[in-house]
Coordinates of C-alpha atoms (C1' of nucleotides) in Angstrom, one line a residue:
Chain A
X1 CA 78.5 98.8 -30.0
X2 CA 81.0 101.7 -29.0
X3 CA 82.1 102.7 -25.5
X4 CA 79.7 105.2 -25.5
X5 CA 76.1 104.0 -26.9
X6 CA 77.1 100.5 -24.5
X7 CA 77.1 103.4 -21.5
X8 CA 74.2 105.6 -23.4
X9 CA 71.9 102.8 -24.8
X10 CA 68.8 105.1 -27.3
X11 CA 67.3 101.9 -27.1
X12 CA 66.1 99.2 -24.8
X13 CA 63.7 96.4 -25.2
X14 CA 61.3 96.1 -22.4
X15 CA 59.1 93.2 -24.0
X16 CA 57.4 92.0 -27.2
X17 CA 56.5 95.7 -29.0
X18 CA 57.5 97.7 -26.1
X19 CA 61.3 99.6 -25.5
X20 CA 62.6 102.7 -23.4
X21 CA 64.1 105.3 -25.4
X22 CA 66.5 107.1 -22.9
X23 CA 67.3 110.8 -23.6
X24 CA 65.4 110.5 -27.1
X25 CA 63.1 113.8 -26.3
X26 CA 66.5 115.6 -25.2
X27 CA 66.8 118.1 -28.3
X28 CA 63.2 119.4 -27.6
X29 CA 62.9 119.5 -24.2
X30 CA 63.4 123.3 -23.7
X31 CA 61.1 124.5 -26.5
X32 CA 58.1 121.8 -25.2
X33 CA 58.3 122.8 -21.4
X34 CA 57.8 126.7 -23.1
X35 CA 54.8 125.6 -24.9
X36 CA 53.4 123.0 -22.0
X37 CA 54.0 125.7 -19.4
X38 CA 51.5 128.1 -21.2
X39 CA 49.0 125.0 -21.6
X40 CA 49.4 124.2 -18.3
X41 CA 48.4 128.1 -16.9
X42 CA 45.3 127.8 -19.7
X43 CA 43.7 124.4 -18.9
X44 CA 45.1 123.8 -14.7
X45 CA 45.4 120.3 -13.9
X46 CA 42.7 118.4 -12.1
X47 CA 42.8 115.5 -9.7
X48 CA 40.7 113.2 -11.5
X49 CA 37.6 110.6 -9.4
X50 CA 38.1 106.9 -10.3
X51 CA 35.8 104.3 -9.1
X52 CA 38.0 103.0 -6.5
X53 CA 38.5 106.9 -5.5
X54 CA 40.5 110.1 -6.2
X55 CA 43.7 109.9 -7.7
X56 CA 46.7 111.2 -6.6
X57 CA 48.1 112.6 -10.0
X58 CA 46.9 115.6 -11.6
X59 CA 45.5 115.7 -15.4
X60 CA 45.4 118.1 -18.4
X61 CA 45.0 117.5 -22.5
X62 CA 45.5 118.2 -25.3
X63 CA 43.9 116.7 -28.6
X64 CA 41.0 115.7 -29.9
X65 CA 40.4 113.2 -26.7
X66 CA 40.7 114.1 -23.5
X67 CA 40.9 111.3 -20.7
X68 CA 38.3 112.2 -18.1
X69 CA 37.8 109.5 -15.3
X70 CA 34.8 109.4 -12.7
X71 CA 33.5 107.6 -9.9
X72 CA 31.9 105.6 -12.7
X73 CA 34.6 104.5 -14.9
X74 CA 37.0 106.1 -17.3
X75 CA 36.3 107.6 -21.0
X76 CA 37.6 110.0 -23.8
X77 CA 35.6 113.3 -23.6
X78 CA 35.8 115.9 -26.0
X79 CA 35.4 118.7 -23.9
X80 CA 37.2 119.5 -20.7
X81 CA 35.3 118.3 -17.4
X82 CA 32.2 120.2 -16.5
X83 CA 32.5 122.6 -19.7
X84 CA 31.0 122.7 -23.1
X85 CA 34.5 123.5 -24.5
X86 CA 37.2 121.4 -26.4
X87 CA 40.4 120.8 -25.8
X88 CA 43.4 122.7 -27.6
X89 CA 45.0 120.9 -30.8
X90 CA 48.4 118.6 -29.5
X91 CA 51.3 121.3 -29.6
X92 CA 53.3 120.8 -33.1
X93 CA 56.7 120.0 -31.2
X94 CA 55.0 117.2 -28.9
X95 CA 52.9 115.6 -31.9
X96 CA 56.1 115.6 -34.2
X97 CA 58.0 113.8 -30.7
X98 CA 55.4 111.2 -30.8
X99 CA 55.6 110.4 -34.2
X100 CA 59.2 110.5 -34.4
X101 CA 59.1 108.1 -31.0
X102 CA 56.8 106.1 -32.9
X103 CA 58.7 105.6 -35.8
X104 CA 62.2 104.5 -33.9
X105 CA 60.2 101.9 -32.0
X106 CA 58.8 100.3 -34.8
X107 CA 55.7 101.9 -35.5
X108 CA 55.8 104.5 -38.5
X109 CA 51.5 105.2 -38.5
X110 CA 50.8 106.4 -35.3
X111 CA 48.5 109.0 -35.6
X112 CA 47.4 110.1 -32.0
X113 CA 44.7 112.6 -31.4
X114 CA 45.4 112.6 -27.5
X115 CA 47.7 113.6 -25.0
X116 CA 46.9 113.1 -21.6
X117 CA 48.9 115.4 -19.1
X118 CA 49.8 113.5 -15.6
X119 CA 51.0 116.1 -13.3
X120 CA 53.3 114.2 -10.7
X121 CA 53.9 116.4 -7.3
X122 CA 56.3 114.4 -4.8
X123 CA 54.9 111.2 -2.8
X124 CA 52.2 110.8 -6.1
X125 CA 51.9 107.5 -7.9
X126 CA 49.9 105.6 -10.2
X127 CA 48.7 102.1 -9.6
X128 CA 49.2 99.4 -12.0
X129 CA 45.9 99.6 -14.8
X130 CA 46.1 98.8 -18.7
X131 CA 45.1 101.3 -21.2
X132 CA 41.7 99.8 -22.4
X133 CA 39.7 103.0 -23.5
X134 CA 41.2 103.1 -27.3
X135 CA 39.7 101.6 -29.9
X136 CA 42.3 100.8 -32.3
X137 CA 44.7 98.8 -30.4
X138 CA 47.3 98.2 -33.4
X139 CA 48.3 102.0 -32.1
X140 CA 51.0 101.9 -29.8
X141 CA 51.2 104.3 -26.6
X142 CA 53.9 107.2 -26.5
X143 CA 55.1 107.8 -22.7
X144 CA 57.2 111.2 -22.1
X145 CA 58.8 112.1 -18.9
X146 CA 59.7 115.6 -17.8
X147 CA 60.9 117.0 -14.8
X148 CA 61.9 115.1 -11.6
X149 CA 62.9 111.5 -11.7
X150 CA 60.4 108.2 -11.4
X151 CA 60.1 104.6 -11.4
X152 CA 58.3 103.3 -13.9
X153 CA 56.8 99.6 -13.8
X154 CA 55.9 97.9 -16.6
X155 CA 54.0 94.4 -16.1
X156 CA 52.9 92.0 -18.5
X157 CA 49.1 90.9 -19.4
X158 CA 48.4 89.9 -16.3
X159 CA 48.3 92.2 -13.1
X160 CA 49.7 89.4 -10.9
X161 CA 52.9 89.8 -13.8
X162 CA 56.1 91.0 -12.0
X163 CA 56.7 94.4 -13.2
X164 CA 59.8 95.5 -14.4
X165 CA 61.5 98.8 -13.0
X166 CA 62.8 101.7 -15.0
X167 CA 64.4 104.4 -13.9
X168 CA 62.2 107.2 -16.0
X169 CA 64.5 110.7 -16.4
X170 CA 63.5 114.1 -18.3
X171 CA 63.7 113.3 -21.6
X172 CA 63.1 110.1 -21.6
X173 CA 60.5 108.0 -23.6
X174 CA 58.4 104.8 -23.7
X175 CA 57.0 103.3 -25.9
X176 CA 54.4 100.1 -26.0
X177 CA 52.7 98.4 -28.8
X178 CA 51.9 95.0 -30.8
X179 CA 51.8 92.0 -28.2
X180 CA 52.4 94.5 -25.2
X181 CA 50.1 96.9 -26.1
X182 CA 47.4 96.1 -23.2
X183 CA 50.2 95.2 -20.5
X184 CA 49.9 96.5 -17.1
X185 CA 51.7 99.4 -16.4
X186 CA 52.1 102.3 -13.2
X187 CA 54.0 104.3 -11.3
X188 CA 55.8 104.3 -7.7
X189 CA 55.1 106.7 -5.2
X190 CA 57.5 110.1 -6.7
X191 CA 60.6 111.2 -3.9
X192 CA 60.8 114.7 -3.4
X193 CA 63.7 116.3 -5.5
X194 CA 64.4 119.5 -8.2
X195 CA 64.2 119.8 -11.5
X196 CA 66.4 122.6 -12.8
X197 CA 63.8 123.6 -15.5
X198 CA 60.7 122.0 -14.6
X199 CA 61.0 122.3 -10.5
X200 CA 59.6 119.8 -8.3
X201 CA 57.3 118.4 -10.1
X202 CA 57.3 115.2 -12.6
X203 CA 55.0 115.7 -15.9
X204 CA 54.2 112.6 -17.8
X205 CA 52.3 113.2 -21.3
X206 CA 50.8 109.9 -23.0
X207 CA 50.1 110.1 -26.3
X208 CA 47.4 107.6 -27.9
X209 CA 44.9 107.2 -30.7
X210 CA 41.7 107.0 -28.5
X211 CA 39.2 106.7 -31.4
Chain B
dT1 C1' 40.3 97.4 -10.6
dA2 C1' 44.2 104.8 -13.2
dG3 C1' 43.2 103.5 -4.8
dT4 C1' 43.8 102.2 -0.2
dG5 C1' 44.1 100.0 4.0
dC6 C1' 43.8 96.0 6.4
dC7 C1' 45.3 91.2 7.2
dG8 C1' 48.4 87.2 7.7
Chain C
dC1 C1' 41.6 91.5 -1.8
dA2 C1' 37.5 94.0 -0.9
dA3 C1' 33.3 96.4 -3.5
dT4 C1' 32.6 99.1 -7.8

DNA sequence: TAGTGCCG
DNA sequence: CAAT
């Protein structure tokens, strides 16, 4: 490894299946914040109800699936809360990301037909939960960050599992699969700071193959 | 257990 | 770790 890929690592392992992809998103980041922007003014984001209470983040989608949460439980819904309308096909660039993403972490089939929008204002968070909704769970989860900076925690099967932190920057992706596919996984309360293009605000879009 | 606050 |  050169001076400069030892200082730039595109690719760290995080566990068994799972590895951050630093910067991989980079090239694309200006046309998909044009195209999420006018997503984001169509469908607003909406603090979703968990059973435990409401959540701090704000959600969109995109996809066949959207994730919808309520006071209930969680589920995939094909039309947007309290509508009778579907959601908008996944944006070209952001599908071809995922796959791409997909393919440089080790998993060249992922076909996802959701992406779940978390809109991250400062002093938001996300507390440690596995993604347990799909129902093919050979297909990985794509993680994209835009915007501000966060600290991602990523646990093992167990919630009592240390988590391990990582430093989440625009452009950056995650990605987790195989034996770490159901591992616990959140996110720590976001510090106030600017983004140059996407302001203060963090956007996370999760890609997954819900059905 | 996709949140929160209390307790030791 | 409750209470869902």
């Amino acid at each position: 490894m050169d001076l400069f890929s030892a200082q730039h690592p595109d690719f760290v392992s995080l566990a068994e299946g799972a590895c951050w992809l630093p910067g991989f998103a980079l090239p694309v980041m200006d046309t998909l914040w044009s195209g999420l922007q006018q997503h984001l003014s169509a469908y607003p984001p909406q603090q979703m109800m968990t059973p435990m209470g409401l959540m701090s983040v704000r959600t969109s989608s995109m996809g066949s699936w959207g994730w919808v949460g309520n006071s209930r439980g969680y589920a995939y819904s094909a039309t947007q809360p309290g509508k009778h309308l579907p959601w908008p096909a996944i944006q070209p660039v952001i599908l071809k990301l995922a796959e791409e993403a997909a393919r440089r972490a080790g998993y060249p089939d992922f076909v996802p037909d959701s992406c779940l929008i978390n809109v991250y204002a400062p002093g938001s968070k996300m507390g440690l939960h596995q993604d347990k909704d799909e129902m093919d769970f050979t297909q990985p989860i794509v993680s994209l960050s835009l915007g501000i900076p966060a600290t991602f925690l990523f646990g093992g099967a167990k919630r009592t599992d240390k988590p391990v932190k990582i430093p989440l920057q625009h452009g950056d992706v995650v990605v987790w699969g195989g034996a770490s596919r159901r591992f616990y996984h959140g996110v720590l309360q976001v510090k106030t700071n600017i983004h140059p293009l996407v302001g203060a605000q963090r956007i996370n879009l999760t890609l997954r193959k819900a059905r």
